[in-house]
mmCIF file of C-alpha atoms and ligand atoms in Angstrom:
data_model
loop_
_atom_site.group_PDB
_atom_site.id
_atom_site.type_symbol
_atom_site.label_atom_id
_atom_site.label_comp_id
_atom_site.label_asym_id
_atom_site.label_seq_id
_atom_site.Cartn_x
_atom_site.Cartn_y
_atom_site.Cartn_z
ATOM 1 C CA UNK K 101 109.773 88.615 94.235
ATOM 2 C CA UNK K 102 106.463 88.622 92.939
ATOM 3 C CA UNK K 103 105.530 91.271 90.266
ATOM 4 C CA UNK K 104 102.299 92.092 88.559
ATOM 5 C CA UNK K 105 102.437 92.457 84.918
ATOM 6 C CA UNK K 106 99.573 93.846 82.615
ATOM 7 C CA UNK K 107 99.499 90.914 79.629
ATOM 8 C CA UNK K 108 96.247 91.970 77.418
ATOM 9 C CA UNK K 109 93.153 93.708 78.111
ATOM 10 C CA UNK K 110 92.119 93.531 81.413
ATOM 11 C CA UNK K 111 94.607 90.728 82.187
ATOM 12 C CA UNK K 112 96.866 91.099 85.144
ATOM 13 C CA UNK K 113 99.187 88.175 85.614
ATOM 14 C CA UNK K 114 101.741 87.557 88.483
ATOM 15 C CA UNK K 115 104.993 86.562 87.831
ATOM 16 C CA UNK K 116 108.051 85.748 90.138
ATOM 17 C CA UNK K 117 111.137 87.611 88.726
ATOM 18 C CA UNK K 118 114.517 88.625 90.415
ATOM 19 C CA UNK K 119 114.937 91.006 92.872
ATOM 20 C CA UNK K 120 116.427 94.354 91.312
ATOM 21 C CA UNK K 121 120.021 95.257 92.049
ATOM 22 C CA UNK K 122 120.283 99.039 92.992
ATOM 23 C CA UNK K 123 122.294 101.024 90.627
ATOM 24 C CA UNK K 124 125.502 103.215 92.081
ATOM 25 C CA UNK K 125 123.132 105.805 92.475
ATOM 26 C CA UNK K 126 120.249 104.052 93.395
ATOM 27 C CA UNK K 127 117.997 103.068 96.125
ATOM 28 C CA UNK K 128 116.610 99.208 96.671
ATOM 29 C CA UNK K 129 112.876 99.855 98.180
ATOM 30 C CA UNK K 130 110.861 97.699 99.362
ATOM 31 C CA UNK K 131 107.200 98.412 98.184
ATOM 32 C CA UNK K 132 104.563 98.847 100.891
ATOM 33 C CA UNK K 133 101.552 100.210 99.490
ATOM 34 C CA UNK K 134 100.686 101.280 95.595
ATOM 35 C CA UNK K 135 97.527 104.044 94.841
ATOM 36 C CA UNK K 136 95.702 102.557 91.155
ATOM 37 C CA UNK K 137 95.976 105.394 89.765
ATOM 38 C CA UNK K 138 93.236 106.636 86.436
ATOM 39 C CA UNK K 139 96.012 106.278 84.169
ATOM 40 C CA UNK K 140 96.544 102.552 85.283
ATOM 41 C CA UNK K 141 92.769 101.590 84.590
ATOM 42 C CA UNK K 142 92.977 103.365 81.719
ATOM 43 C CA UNK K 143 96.245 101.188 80.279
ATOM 44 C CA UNK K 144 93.982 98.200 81.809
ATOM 45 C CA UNK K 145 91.296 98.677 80.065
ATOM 46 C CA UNK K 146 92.281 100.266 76.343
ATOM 47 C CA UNK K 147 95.826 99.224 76.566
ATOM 48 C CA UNK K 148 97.346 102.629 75.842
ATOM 49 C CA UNK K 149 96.796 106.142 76.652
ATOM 50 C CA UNK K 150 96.470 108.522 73.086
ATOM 51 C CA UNK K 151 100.647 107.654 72.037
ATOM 52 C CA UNK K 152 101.691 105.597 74.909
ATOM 53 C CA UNK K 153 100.569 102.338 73.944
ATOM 54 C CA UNK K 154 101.319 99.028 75.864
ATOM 55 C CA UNK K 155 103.202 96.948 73.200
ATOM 56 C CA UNK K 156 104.982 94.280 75.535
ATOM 57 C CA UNK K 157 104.140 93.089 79.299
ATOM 58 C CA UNK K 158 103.915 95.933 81.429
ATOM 59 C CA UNK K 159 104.212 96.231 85.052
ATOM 60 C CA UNK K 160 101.754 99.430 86.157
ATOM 61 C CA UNK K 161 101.707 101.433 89.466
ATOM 62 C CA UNK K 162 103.633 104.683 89.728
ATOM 63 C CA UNK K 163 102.325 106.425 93.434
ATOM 64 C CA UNK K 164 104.223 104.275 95.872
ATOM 65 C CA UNK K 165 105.628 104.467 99.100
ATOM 66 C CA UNK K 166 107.764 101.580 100.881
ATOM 67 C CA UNK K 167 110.983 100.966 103.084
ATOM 68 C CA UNK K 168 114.647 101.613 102.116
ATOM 69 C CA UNK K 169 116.280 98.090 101.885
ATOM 70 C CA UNK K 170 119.760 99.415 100.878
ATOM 71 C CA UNK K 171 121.532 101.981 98.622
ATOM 72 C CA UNK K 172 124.146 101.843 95.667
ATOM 73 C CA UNK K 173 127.566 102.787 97.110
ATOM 74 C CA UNK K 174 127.898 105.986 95.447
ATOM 75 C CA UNK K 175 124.554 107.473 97.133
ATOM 76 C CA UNK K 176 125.871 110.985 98.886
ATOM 77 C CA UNK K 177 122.502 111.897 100.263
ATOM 78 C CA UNK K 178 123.102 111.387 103.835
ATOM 79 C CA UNK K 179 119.755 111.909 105.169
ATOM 80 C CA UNK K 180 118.726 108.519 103.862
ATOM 81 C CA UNK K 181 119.539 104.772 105.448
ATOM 82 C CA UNK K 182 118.309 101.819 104.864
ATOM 83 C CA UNK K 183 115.064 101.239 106.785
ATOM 84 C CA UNK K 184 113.520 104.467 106.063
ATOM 85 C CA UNK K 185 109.741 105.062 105.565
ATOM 86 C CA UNK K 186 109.884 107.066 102.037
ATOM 87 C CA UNK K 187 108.166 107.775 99.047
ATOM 88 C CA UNK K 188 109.232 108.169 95.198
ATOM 89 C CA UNK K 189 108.833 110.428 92.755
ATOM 90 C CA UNK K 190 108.494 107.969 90.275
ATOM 91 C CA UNK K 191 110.306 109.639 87.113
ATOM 92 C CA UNK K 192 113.731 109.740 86.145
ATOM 93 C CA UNK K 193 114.980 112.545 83.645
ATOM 94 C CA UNK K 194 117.903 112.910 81.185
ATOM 95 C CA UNK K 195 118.771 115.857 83.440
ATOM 96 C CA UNK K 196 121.096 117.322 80.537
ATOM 97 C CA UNK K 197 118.215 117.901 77.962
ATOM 98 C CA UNK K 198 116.734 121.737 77.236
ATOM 99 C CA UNK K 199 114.181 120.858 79.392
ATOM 100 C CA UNK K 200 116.199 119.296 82.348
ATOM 101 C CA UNK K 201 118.189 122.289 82.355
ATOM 102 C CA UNK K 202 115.147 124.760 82.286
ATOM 103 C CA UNK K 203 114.029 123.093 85.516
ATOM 104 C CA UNK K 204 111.068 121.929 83.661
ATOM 105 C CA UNK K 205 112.298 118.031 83.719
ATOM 106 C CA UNK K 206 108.596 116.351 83.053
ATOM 107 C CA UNK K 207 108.904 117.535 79.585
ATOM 108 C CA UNK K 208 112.227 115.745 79.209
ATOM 109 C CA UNK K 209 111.331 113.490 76.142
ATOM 110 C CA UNK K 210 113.830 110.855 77.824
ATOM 111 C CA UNK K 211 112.319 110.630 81.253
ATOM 112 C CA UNK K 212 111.801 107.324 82.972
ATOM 113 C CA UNK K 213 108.568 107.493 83.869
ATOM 114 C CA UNK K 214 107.138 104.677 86.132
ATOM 115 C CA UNK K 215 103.992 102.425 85.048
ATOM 116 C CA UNK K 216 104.671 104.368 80.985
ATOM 117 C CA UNK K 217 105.096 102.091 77.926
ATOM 118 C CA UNK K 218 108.355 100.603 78.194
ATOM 119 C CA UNK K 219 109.038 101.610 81.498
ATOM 120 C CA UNK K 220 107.624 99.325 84.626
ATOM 121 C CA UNK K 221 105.848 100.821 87.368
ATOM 122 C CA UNK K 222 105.171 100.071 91.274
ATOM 123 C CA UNK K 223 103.016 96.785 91.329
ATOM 124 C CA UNK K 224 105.555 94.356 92.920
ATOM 125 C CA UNK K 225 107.784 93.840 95.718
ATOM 126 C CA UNK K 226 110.697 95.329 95.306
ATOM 127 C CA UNK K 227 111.483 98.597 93.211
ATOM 128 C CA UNK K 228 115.127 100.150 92.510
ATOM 129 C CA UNK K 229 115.302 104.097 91.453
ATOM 130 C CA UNK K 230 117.677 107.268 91.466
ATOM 131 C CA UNK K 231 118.442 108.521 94.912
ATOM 132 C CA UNK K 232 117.619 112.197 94.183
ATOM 133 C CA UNK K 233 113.603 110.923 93.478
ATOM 134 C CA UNK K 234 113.333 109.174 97.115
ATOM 135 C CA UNK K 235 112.129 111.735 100.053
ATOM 136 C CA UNK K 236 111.990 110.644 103.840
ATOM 137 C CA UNK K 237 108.257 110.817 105.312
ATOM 138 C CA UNK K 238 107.378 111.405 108.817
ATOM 139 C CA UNK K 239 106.545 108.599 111.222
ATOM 140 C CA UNK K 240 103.372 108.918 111.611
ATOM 141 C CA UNK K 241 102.234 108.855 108.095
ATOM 142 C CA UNK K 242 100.404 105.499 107.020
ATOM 143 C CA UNK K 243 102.231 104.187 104.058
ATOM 144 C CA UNK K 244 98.551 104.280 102.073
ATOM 145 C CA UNK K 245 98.146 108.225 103.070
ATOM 146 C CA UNK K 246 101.779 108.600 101.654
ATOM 147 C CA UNK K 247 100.692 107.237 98.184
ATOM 148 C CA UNK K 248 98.605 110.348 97.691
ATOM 149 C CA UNK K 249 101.912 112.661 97.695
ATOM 150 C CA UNK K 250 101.762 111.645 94.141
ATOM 151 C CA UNK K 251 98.177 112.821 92.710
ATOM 152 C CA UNK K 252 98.810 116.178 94.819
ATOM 153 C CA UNK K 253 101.798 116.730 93.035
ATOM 154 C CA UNK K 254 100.014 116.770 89.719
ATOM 155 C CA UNK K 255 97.508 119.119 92.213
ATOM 156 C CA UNK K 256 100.390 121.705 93.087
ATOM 157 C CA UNK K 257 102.274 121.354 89.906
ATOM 158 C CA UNK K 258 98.561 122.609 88.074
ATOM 159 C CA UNK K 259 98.274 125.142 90.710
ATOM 160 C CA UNK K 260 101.712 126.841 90.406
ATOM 161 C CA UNK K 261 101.373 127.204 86.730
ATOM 162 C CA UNK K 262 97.988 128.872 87.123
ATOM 163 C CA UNK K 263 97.911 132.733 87.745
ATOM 164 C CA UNK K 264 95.812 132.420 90.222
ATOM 165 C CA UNK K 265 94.923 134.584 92.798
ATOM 166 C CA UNK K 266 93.531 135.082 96.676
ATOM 167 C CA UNK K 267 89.695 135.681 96.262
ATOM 168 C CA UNK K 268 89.066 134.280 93.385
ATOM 169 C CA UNK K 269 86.171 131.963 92.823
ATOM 170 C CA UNK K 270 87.149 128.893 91.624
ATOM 171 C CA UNK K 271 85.359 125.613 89.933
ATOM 172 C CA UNK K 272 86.883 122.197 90.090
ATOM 173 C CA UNK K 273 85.502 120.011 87.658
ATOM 174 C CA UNK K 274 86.056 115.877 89.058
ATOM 175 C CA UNK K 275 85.665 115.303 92.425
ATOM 176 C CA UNK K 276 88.499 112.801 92.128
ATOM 177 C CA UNK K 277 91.767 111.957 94.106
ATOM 178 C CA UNK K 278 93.411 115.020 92.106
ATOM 179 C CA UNK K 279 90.421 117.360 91.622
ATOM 180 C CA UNK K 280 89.862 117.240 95.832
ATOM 181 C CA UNK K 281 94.001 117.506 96.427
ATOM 182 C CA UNK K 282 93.532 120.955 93.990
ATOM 183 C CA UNK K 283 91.016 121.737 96.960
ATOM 184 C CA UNK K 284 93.214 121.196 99.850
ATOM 185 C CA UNK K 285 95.945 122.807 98.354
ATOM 186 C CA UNK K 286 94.067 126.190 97.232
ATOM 187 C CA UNK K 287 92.799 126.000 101.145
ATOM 188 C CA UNK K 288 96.231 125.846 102.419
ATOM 189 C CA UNK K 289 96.836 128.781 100.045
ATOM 190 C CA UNK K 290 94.102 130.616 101.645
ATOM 191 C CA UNK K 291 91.627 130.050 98.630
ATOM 192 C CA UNK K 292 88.016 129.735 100.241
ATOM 193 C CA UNK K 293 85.548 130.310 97.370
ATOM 194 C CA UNK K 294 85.094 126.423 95.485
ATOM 195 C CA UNK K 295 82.726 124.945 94.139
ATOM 196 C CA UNK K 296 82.908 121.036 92.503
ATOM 197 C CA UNK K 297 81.239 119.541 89.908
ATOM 198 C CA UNK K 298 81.195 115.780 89.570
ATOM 199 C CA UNK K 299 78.228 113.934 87.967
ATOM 200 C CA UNK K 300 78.764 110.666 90.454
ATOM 201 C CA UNK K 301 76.571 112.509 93.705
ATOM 202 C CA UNK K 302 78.684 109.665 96.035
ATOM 203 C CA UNK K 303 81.981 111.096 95.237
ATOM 204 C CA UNK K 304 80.605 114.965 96.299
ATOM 205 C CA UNK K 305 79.872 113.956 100.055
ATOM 206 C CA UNK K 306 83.795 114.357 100.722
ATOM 207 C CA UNK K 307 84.041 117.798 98.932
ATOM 208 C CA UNK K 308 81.510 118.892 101.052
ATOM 209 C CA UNK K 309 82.790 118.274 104.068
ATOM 210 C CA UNK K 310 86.251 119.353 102.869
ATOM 211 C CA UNK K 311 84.607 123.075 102.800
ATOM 212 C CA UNK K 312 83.505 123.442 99.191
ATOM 213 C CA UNK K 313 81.116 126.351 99.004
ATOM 214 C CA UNK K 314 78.997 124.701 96.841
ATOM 215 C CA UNK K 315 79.099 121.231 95.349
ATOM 216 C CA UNK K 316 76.693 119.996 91.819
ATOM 217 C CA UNK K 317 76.501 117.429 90.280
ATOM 218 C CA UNK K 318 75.488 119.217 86.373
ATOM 219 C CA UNK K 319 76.285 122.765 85.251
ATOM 220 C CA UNK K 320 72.232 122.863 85.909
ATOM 221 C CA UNK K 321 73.001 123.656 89.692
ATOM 222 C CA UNK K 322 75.438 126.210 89.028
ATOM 223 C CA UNK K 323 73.723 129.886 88.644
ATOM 224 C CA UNK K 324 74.573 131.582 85.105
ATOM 225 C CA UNK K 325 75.307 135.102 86.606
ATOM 226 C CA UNK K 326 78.378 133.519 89.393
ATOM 227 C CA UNK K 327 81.015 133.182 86.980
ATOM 228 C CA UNK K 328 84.555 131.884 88.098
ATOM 229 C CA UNK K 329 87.745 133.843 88.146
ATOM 230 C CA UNK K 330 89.664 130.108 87.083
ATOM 231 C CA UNK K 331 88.495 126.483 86.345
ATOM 232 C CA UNK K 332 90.639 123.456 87.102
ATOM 233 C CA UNK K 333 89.445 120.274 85.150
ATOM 234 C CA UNK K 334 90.464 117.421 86.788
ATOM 235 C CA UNK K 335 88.119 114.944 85.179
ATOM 236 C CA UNK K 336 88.974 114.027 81.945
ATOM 237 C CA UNK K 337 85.780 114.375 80.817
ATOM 238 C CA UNK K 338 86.158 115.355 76.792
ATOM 239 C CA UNK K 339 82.605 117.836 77.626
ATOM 240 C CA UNK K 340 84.162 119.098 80.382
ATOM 241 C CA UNK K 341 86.201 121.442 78.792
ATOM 242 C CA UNK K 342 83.371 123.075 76.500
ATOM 243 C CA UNK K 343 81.270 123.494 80.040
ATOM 244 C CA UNK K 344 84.400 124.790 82.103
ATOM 245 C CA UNK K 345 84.375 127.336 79.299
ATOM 246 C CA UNK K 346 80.815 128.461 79.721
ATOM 247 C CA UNK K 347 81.544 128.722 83.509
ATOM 248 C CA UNK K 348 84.634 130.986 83.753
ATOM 249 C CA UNK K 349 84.484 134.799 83.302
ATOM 250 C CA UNK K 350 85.661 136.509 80.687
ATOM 251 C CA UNK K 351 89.595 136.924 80.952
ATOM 252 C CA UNK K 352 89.600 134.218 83.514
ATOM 253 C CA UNK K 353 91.573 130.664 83.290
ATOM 254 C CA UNK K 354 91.192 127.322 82.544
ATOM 255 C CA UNK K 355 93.749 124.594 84.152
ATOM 256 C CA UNK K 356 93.662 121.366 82.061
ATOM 257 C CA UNK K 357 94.886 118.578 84.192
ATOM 258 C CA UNK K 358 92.073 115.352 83.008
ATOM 259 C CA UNK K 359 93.115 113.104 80.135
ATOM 260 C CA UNK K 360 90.745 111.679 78.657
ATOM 261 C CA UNK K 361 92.963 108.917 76.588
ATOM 262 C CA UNK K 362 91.916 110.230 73.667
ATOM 263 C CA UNK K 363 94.059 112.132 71.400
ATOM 264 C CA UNK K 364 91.956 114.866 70.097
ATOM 265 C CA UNK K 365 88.614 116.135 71.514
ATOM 266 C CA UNK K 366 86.506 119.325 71.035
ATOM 267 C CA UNK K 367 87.706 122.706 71.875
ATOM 268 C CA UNK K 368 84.967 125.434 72.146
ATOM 269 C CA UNK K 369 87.181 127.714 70.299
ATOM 270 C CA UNK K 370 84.441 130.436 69.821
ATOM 271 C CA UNK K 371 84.156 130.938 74.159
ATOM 272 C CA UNK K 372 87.856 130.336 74.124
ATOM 273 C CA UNK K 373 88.431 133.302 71.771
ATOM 274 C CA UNK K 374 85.946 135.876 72.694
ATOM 275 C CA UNK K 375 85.779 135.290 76.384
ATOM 276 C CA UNK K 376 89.978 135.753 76.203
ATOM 277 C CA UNK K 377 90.186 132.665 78.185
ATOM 278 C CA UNK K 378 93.436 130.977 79.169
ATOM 279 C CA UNK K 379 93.858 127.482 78.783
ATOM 280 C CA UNK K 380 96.877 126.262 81.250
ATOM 281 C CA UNK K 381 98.085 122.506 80.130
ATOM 282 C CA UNK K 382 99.424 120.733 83.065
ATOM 283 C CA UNK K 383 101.527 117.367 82.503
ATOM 284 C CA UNK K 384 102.632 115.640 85.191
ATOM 285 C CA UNK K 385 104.510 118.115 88.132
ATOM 286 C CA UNK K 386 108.759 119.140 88.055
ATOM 287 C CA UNK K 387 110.414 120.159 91.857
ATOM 288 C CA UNK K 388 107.163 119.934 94.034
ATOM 289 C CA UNK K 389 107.581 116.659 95.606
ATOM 290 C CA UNK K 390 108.554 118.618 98.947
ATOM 291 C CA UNK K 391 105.397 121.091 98.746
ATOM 292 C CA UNK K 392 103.039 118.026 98.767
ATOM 293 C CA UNK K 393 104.645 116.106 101.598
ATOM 294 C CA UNK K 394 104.433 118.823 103.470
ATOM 295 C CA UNK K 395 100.941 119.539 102.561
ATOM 296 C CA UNK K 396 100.058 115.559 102.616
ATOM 297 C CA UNK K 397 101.649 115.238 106.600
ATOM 298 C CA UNK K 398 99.494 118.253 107.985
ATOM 299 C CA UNK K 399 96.650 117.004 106.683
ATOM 300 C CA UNK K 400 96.499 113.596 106.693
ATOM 301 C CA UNK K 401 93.338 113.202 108.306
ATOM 302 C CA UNK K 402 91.851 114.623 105.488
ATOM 303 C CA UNK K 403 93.837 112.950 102.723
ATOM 304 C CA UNK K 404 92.922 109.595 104.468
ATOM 305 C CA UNK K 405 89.823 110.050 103.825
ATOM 306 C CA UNK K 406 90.007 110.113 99.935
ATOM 307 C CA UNK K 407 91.299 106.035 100.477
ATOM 308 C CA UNK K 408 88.089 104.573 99.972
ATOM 309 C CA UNK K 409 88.986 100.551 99.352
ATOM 310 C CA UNK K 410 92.290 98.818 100.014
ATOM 311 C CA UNK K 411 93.508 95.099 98.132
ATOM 312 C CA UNK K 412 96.043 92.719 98.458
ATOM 313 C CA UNK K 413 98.186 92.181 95.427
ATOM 314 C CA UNK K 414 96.789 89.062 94.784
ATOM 315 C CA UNK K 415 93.949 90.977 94.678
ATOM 316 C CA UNK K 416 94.782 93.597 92.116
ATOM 317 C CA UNK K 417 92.144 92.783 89.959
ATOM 318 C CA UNK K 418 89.376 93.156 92.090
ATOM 319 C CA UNK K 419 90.859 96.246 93.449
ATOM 320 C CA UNK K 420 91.129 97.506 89.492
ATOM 321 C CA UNK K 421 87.266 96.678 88.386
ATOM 322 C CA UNK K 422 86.158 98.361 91.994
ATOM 323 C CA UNK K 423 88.166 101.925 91.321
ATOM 324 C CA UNK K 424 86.892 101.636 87.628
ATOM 325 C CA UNK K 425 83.093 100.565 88.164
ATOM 326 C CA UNK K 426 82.038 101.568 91.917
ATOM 327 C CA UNK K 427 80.599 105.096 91.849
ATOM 328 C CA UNK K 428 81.905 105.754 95.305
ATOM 329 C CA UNK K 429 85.659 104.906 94.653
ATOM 330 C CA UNK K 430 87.651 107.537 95.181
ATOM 331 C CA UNK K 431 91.419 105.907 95.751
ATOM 332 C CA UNK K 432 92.002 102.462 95.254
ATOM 333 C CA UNK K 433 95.089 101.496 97.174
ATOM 334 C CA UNK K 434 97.064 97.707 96.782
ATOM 335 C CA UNK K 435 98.929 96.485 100.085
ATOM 336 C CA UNK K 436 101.933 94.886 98.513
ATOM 337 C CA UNK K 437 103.457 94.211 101.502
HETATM 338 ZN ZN1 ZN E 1773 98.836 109.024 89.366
HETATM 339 ZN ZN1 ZN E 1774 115.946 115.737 79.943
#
């Protein structure tokens, strides 16, 4: 099968390897469609991401969805058979660790995770993983809309560790794949007062249309005396912490979800402190797999939308420089197959 491994700085090579031999427990998929994903570009272009660093070739892709092929002989969950549409939650934990047993399994130190230094991701044919981390999607799903399950994970996983609640006014900084599924998801909560911020004006249009109250494109739009009960900051952007801080009332929330690859940044302490904000880390997302399918199926239409360019695997590299340099990207998918 053909796999696509990252060798060196922007250098994505394909290789033919074997095809991977399900475990007892595991499921053999075959891989239909692969999101890039910000943490991919950013492995592409820097080669690591703060501690995870890409030592030896590494395949990348970790928000897949593809076709059961056939299943290790000691898989009990019945619901699944070979030829299923499906998608993967692409990390494996210890499942015995402190963590694993406190239910919160994406701090397990000795997860799998897909497309993470050593660990190989999504970006090739064929794909082999634990059959508790494969869930059945509906029919009528396009394998590319199914890809997104993964990004509005991260969205409900931030969302349920927030304190958040109905009326408040929210900001959403990073009109991104992840920064619009926080959107759709506070909706379907009932959640009606949003604004985004996102200084590329092309990514804003679909925020609009989703129902944001009010969309900017620099803290400049945003009136001083409408402060928000909670900020979510999906962007990454090392300033946009210090502005979400400036934006959000006092005794109101921050929700950090954006890495920005670096391993320290600047924390406006001061606001932090005397504003009695709370600053809500968010790694990743533990047990929400079936929230987000169901989420992802009733509203495809919109989550469609967010897939802005589509490559071949052949391809990859074109489809990598477009989600990294056009300033209407918004999700990059690869066909594999
Ligand atoms: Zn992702
Ligand atoms: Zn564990």
């Amino acid at each position: 099968m053909k796999a696509v491994y990252l060798k060196g700085i922007k250098r994505l090579v394909s290789e033919e390897i074997p095809i991977p031999e399900p475990g007892d427990n595991e499921v053999l998929i075959q891989v239909k469609c692969v999101g890039v994903c910000g943490s991919d570009i950013h492995y592409w272009e820097h080669g690591r991401i703060g501690n995870f660093v890409v030592n030896s070739p590494l395949i990348l892709g970790h928000e897949v969805a593809g076709k059961i092929v056939s299943m290790g002989n000691q898989v009990k969950i019945t619901s699944l058979k070979p030829g299923d549409r499906v998608i993967i939650e692409p990390g494996v934990p210890c499942g015995h660790c402190n963590h694993c047993l406190k239910g919160r399994y994406n701090l397990c130190q000795s997860i799998q995770f897909f497309a993470t230094p050593p660990v190989d991701g999504a970006f090739r044919e064929y794909v082999s993983i634990n059959c508790s981390k494969v869930f059945k999607i509906a029919d009528d799903l396009p394998m590319e809309v199914a890809t997104l399950a993964e990004p509005l994970a991260v969205a409900i996983h931030a969302i349920k560790r927030s304190h958040i609640e109905l009326g408040e006014r929210v900001v959403i900084f990073g009109a991104g794949v992840v920064g619009l599924s926080v959107m759709l998801a506070l909706q379907e909560a009932g959640l009606k007062k949003i604004t985004v911020i996102d200084p590329k004006k092309e990514r804003l249009s679909l925020s609009q249309k989703f129902g944001a109250q009010l969309v900017a494109t620099s803290l400049d739009f945003v009136s001083n005396d409408s402060l928000y009960d909670i900020a979510f900051e999906c962007s990454g952007s090392p300033s946009a912490l210090i502005s979400a801080s400036k934006l959000v009332t006092p005794g109101g929330q921050i929700v950090q979800l954006g890495l920005s690859g670096n391993s320290t940044q600047e924390v406006p302490i001061v606001q932090l402190i005397t504003k009695e904000i709370n600053v809500i880390s968010v790694f990743r997302y533990a047990h929400v797999f079936p929230t987000a399918l169901e989420i992802l199926t009733g509203r495809k239409e919109q989550f469609k939308e967010m897939i802005t360019h589509k490559y071949s695997l052949e391809d990859i590299e074109d489809g990598f420089r477009m989600a990294k340099m056009s300033p209407d990207a918004i999700k990059v998918v690869i066909d594999v197959n």
